[in-house]
Amino acid sequence: MSRIGKNPVTIPSGVTVEVKGNVVTVKGKLGELSQDVDGVDVKVEADQVILERHTEAKDHKAKHGLYRALINNMIEGVAKGWTKELELVGVGYRASNQGQKLDLALGFSHNIVFELPAEVKVETVSEKGKNPIVKLSSFDKQLVGQVAAKIRSFRKPEPYKGKGVKFVGEELRRKAGKSA
């Protein structure tokens, strides 16, 4: 059996889980998420979600742990929420936001204005002497990760000086420069 798939998911107070056919819907104080489930039976018992696969086929074994993890992320998201922090490393790199528009100065001739989805909340922190930080938060883990990856793709950190947009706490592989 899948080690992850056989663990039941506990439902915290204030979160409801509904199963209708192949769709699992999770509602909480922060929002509502739904997920299509295939090859796995989902049962809600008391304050736990239990997943059981249909057969021992390789496809069903793979999906057992996957859907358990997705449902767990949905429950945790609508209860607490997810956050990602990005750090802008480089001279003159700045970030500011007006509502759902993120304005990034990343050393190009023009600023990048990025329109964020309504579900994602953004906050920019700029302190003197420190690198600017962009904080993204949402109840949808997949969406927050996708938006953070898109922002990072505007200027990925380069291996020589480390300039670019990186996740807070990310370890970069650094290279030695020219040896004279």
XYZ file of C-alpha atoms in Angstrom:
180
model
C 0.000 0.000 0.000
C 1.016 3.582 -0.501
C 2.502 4.867 2.736
C 1.123 8.337 2.134
C -2.210 7.143 0.744
C -3.089 4.939 3.703
C -2.738 7.784 6.233
C -6.123 9.393 6.950
C -6.462 13.172 6.552
C -7.813 14.890 9.673
C -10.391 17.622 9.101
C -9.946 20.660 11.401
C -12.941 22.491 12.844
C -14.521 24.999 10.473
C -13.742 22.920 7.362
C -16.309 20.799 5.517
C -15.511 18.074 2.983
C -18.140 16.849 0.502
C -17.827 13.983 -1.973
C -20.216 13.902 -4.955
C -19.348 11.236 -7.501
C -15.729 11.849 -8.544
C -15.500 15.416 -7.182
C -14.188 16.275 -3.705
C -15.152 19.777 -2.510
C -13.490 21.395 0.516
C -14.942 24.567 2.091
C -13.339 26.648 4.828
C -13.040 30.174 6.180
C -10.551 31.225 3.466
C -12.297 29.776 0.412
C -13.551 26.748 -1.500
C -11.582 24.230 -3.583
C -12.615 21.175 -5.586
C -10.666 18.289 -7.105
C -11.586 15.533 -9.577
C -10.634 12.099 -8.195
C -10.022 9.067 -10.429
C -9.209 5.482 -9.443
C -9.643 6.116 -5.703
C -12.668 5.947 -3.373
C -12.947 8.889 -0.948
C -14.878 8.434 2.311
C -15.569 11.085 4.949
C -15.893 9.518 8.411
C -16.309 11.714 11.508
C -13.369 14.159 11.291
C -11.234 12.152 8.832
C -10.963 11.606 5.086
C -9.988 8.044 4.126
C -8.852 7.073 0.619
C -8.984 3.514 -0.748
C -7.879 2.507 -4.232
C -10.006 0.353 -6.533
C -7.344 -2.188 -7.582
C -3.646 -2.937 -7.149
C -2.906 -1.626 -10.661
C 0.208 0.555 -10.967
C -1.890 3.548 -12.077
C -4.191 3.283 -9.043
C -1.234 2.845 -6.667
C 0.339 6.046 -8.019
C -2.893 8.042 -7.724
C -3.576 6.813 -4.160
C -0.813 8.893 -2.572
C -1.260 11.754 -5.053
C -4.932 12.377 -4.275
C -4.351 12.013 -0.528
C -1.667 14.716 -0.725
C -3.855 16.978 -2.899
C -6.833 16.664 -0.528
C -4.561 17.313 2.473
C -3.190 20.467 0.751
C -6.747 21.636 -0.011
C -7.847 21.159 3.617
C -4.743 22.915 4.978
C -5.176 25.723 2.433
C -8.779 26.602 3.301
C -7.971 26.363 7.031
C -4.603 28.213 7.263
C -3.591 29.279 3.759
C -0.281 29.025 1.885
C 2.453 31.638 1.489
C 5.513 31.979 -0.749
C 8.174 34.659 -0.356
C 10.385 35.866 -3.197
C 13.547 37.930 -2.727
C 14.849 40.362 -5.365
C 18.669 40.282 -5.315
C 20.412 42.959 -7.348
C 21.291 46.665 -7.393
C 18.239 48.725 -8.286
C 15.786 45.814 -8.157
C 12.495 47.042 -6.701
C 8.959 45.761 -6.191
C 5.720 47.592 -5.441
C 2.054 46.711 -5.692
C -1.186 48.594 -6.277
C -4.008 46.183 -5.497
C -3.547 43.118 -7.714
C -0.856 44.693 -9.938
C 2.751 43.913 -9.082
C 5.303 46.392 -10.481
C 8.815 44.919 -10.741
C 12.016 46.783 -11.663
C 14.467 44.001 -12.563
C 17.174 45.821 -14.512
C 15.381 45.836 -17.868
C 14.668 49.048 -19.812
C 11.009 48.970 -18.681
C 9.323 47.828 -15.480
C 7.364 44.576 -15.555
C 3.720 45.007 -14.519
C 2.234 41.625 -13.568
C -1.525 41.191 -13.028
C -2.176 38.675 -10.234
C -5.232 36.396 -9.977
C -7.968 37.538 -7.561
C -7.362 34.563 -5.216
C -3.715 35.546 -4.607
C -2.931 38.345 -2.161
C 0.365 40.182 -2.602
C 2.451 42.249 -0.195
C 5.787 43.927 -0.897
C 8.364 44.695 1.792
C 11.211 47.140 1.106
C 13.600 47.946 3.949
C 16.685 50.105 3.576
C 19.825 47.981 3.341
C 17.896 44.747 2.633
C 16.663 43.088 -0.537
C 12.996 43.703 -1.459
C 10.650 40.816 -0.641
C 7.389 39.885 -2.385
C 4.966 37.872 -0.201
C 2.263 35.882 -2.000
C -0.555 34.195 -0.060
C -3.647 32.215 -1.047
C -5.730 29.204 -0.047
C -4.755 27.381 -3.282
C -1.244 25.888 -3.016
C -0.994 25.105 -6.727
C -1.963 28.646 -7.765
C 0.449 30.324 -5.310
C 3.297 28.117 -6.556
C 2.469 28.800 -10.188
C 2.343 32.585 -9.681
C 5.622 32.509 -7.693
C 7.297 30.464 -10.447
C 6.060 32.925 -13.090
C 7.475 35.905 -11.154
C 10.777 34.046 -10.673
C 10.932 33.333 -14.429
C 11.136 37.077 -15.226
C 14.759 37.100 -14.007
C 16.098 33.776 -12.686
C 19.100 33.970 -10.337
C 22.365 33.696 -12.232
C 25.137 31.457 -10.845
C 27.988 34.015 -10.677
C 26.720 36.897 -8.530
C 23.339 35.430 -7.567
C 21.402 38.371 -9.051
C 17.738 37.757 -9.863
C 14.465 36.710 -8.264
C 14.817 33.792 -5.841
C 12.705 32.128 -3.185
C 13.544 33.106 0.403
C 15.800 30.378 1.786
C 16.646 28.954 -1.651
C 20.227 27.674 -1.969
C 21.771 28.693 -5.291
C 24.503 26.737 -7.055
C 27.308 29.259 -7.382
C 30.192 29.170 -9.870
C 33.653 30.661 -9.589
C 34.287 33.510 -11.999
C 37.272 33.972 -14.288
C 40.582 33.087 -12.697
C 43.187 35.622 -13.819
